[in-house]
Coordinates of C-alpha atoms in Angstrom, one line a residue:
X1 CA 0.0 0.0 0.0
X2 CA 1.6 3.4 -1.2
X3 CA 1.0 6.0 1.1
X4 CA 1.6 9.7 -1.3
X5 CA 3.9 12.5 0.2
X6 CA 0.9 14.5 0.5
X7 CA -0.9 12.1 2.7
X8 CA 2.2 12.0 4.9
X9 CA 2.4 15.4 5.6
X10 CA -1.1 16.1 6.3
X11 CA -1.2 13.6 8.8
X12 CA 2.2 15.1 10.1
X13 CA 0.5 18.5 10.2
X14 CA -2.7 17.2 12.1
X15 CA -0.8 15.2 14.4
X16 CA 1.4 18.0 15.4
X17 CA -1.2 20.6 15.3
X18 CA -4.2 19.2 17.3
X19 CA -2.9 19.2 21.0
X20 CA -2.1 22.8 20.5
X21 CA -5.1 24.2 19.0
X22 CA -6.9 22.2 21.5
X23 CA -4.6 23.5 24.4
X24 CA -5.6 26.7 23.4
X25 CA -9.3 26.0 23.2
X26 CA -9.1 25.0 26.6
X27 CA -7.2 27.9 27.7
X28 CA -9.9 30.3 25.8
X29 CA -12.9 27.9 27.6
X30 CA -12.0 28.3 30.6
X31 CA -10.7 32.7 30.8
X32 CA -14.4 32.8 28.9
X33 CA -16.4 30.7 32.0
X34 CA -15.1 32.5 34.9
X35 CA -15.4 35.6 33.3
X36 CA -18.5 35.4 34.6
X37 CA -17.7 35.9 38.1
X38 CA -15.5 38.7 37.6
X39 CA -12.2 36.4 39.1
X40 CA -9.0 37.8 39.0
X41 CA -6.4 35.7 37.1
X42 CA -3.2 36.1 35.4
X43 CA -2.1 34.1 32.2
X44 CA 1.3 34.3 30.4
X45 CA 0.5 37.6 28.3
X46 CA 0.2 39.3 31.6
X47 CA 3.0 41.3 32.9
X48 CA 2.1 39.8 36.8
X49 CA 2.4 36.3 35.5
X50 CA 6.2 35.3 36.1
X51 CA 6.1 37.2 39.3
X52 CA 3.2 35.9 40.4
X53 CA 3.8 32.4 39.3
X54 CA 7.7 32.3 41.1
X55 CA 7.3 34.5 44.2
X56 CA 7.1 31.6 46.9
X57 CA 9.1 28.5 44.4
X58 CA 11.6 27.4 47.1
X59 CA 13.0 24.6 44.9
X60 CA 15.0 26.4 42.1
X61 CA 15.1 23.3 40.3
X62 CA 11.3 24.0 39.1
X63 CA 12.2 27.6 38.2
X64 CA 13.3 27.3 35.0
X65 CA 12.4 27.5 31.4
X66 CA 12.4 23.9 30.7
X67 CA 9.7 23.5 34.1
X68 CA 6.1 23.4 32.5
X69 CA 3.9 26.7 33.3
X70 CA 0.1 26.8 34.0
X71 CA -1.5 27.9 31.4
X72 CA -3.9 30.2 34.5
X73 CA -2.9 31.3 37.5
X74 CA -6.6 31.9 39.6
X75 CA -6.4 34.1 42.8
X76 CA -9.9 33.5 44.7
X77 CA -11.2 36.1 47.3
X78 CA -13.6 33.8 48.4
X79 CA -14.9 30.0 48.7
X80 CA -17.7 31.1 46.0
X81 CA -15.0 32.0 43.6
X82 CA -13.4 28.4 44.5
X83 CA -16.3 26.7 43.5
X84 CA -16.7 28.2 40.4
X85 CA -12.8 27.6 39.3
X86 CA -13.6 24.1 40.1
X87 CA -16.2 23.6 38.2
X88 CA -15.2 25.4 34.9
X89 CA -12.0 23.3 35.2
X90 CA -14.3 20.0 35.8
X91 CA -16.3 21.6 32.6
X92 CA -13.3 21.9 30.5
X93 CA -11.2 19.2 31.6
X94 CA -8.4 21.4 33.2
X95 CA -6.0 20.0 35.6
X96 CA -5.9 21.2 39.0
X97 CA -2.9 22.8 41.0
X98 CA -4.1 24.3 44.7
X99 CA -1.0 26.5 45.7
X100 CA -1.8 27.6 50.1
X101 CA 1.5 29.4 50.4
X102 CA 4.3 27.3 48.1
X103 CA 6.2 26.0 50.6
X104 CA 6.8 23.1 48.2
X105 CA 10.0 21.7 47.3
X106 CA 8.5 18.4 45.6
X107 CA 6.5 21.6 42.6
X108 CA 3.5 19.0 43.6
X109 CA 1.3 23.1 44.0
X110 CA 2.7 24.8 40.8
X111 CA 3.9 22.1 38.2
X112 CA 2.5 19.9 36.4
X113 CA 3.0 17.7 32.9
X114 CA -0.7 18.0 31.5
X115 CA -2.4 21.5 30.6
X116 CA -3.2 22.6 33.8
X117 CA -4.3 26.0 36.0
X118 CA -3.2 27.0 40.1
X119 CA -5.3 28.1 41.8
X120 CA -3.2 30.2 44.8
X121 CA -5.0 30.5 48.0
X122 CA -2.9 33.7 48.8
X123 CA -6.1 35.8 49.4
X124 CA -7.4 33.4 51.8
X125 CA -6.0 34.1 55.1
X126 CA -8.6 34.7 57.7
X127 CA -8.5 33.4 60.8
X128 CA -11.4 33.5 63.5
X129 CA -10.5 32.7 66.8
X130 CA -13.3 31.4 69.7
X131 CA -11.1 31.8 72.9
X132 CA -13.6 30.7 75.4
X133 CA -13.9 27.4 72.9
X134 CA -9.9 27.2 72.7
X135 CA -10.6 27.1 68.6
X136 CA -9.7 28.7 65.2
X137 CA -11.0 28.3 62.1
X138 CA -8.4 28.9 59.8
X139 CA -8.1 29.8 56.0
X140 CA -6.0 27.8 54.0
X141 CA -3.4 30.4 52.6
X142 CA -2.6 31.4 56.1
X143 CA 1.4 31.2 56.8
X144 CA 1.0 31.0 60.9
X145 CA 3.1 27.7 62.5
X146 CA 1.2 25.2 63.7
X147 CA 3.0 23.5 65.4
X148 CA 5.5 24.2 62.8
X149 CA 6.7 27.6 64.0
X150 CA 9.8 28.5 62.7
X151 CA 8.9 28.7 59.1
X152 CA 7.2 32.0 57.8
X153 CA 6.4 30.5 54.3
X154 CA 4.5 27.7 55.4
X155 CA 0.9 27.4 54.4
X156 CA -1.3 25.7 56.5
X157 CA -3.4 24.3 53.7
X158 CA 0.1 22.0 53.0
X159 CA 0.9 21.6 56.0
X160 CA -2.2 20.5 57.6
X161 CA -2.9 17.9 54.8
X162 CA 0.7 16.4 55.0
X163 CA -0.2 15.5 58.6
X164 CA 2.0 18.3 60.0
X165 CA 5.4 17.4 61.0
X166 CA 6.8 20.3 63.0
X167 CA 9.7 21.0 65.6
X168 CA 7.2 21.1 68.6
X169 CA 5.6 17.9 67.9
X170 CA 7.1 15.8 70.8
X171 CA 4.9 18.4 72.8
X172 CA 1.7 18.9 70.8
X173 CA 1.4 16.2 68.3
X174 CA 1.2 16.4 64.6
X175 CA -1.2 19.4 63.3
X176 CA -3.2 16.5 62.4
X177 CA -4.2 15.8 65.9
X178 CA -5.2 19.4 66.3
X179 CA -7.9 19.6 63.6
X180 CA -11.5 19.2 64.6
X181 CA -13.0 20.3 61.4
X182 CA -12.7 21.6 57.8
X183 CA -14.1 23.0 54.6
X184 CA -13.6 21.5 51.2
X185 CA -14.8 21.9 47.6
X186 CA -15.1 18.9 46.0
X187 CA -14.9 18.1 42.7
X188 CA -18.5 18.6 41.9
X189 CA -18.0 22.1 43.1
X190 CA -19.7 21.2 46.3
X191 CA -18.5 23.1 50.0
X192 CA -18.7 19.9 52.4
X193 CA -17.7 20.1 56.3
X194 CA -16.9 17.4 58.7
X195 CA -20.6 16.0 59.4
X196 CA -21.1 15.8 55.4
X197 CA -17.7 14.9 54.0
X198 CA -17.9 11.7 56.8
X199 CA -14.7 10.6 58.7
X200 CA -13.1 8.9 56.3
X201 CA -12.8 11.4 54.0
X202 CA -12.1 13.8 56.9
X203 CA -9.0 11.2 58.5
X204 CA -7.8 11.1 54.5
X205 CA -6.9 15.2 54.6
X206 CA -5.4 15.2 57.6
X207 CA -2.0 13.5 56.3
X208 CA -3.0 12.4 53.0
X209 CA -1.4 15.1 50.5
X210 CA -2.3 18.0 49.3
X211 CA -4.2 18.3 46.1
X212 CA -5.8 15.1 46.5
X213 CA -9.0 14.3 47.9
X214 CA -10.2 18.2 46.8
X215 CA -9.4 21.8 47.9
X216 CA -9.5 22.6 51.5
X217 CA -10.6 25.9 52.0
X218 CA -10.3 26.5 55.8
X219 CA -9.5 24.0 58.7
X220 CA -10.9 24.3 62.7
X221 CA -7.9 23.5 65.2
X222 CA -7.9 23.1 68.9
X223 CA -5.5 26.1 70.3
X224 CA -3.0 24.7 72.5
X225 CA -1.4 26.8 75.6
X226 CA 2.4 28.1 75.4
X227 CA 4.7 30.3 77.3
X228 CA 4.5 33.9 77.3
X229 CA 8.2 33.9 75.9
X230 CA 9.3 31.1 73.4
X231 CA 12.5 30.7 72.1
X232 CA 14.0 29.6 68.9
X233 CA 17.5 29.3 67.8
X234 CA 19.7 27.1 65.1
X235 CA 23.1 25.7 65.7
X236 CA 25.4 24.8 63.4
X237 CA 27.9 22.2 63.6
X238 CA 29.7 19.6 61.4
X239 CA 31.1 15.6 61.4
X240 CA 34.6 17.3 62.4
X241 CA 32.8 19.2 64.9
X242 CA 31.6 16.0 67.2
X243 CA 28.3 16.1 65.4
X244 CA 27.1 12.8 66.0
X245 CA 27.7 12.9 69.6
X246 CA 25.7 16.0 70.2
X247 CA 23.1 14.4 68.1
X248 CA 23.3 11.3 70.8
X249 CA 23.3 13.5 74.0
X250 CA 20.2 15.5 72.8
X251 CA 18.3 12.6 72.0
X252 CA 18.9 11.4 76.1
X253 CA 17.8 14.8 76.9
X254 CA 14.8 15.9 74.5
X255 CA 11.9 13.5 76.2
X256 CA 12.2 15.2 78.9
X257 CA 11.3 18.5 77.7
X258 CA 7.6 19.6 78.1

């Protein structure tokens, strides 16, 4: 069976030409469906964009040209807005990328290797504090440590859902032991809190990843007593320096510390 020059390169052309024109169908969907709730967003033609888009990377590794780029970047101002970012990128087929604070040397919040849009929590950083229930509901893009502490750039929406390992653990127990309740959007674009997500669902996003088992908007944590003055410091020391001995001593001395 001949198969003509022609034939070749038409089917070359279509080939080649299809995942782009339909990347940037998708791109044009999706700007057109939530410009209907007035959203603010950036996209590479905007000046923002980079900036935006590189302002938290910690890992320089997924700072480069090579590293792929969403084709949106969506900066909700509310849980409404959330929902609707959801479900045009549900309509469309868009992949998802849910950036808290980007705090995120694995890219998991910001990279991705099918078309795909972030939406950055950045604007949602409220936190409402009952003192005479010892609570706080708090929005995912917050930065606070919990029981983290010494990190500024840590968001609690990563933090909470990787469990949250933190230096004051041994005292207070993972983040994860702390959370009472939360708020997600699931991928129907529905907001669901502990009574109607149930408790497995609710046990899964307390250590289970971010950006998996859908967007957590806000989480309710039990407030836990400390001193009036804590203290924080770093030392630095090397092999040559007797490291592993000091790591030995500490570790005889640490449990007792409360």
């Amino acid at each position: 069976m001949k198969i003509s020059w022609f034939s070749c390169l038409l089917l070359l052309l279509v080939l080649s030409s299809s995942p782009w024109s339909t990347l940037a169908d998708n791109h044009q969907e999706f700007i057109q469906c939530l410009s209907h709730s007035n959203q603010t967003y950036y996209t590479p033609s905007n000046s923002s964009f980079s900036s935006i888009l590189q302002f938290s990377i910690q890992n320089l590794r997924f700072n480069t040209t090579e590293t792929p780029k969403p084709l949106v970047i969506v900066t909700p101002v509310s849980e409404s807005e959330v929902q609707q970012v959801i479900l045009c990128a549900k309509k469309i087929g868009m992949h998802v990328r849910v950036r808290s604070a980007g705090h995120d040397y694995e890219g998991l919040s910001y990279v991705s290797e099918v078309p795909f849009v972030i939406v950055d929590l950045i604007n949602l950083r409220t936190i409402n504090v009952d003192v005479n229930d010892k609570s706080a509901w708090v929005e995912a893009g917050s930065t606070i440590g919990f029981p983290a502490g010494v990190c500024p750039t840590v968001g609690v929406g990563g933090h909470f859902s990787g469990g949250g390992y933190g230096t004051m653990m041994r005292k207070y127990g993972l983040s994860a032991d702390n959370i009472v309740d939360a708020r997600l959007v699931d991928a129907n674009g529905t907001i669901l809190d502990r009574v109607y997500m149930g408790e497995d669902l609710f046990w899964a996003i307390r250590g289970g990843g971010g950006n998996t088992f859908g967007l957590v908007l806000s989480w309710k944590i039990k407030l836990l007593d400390v001193p009036e003055k804590v203290t924080v410091f770093t030392l630095d020391k090397t092999l040559e320096q007797n490291l592993t001995k000091l790591i030995h001593k500490w570790q005889n001395v640490a449990p007792r510390f409360h």
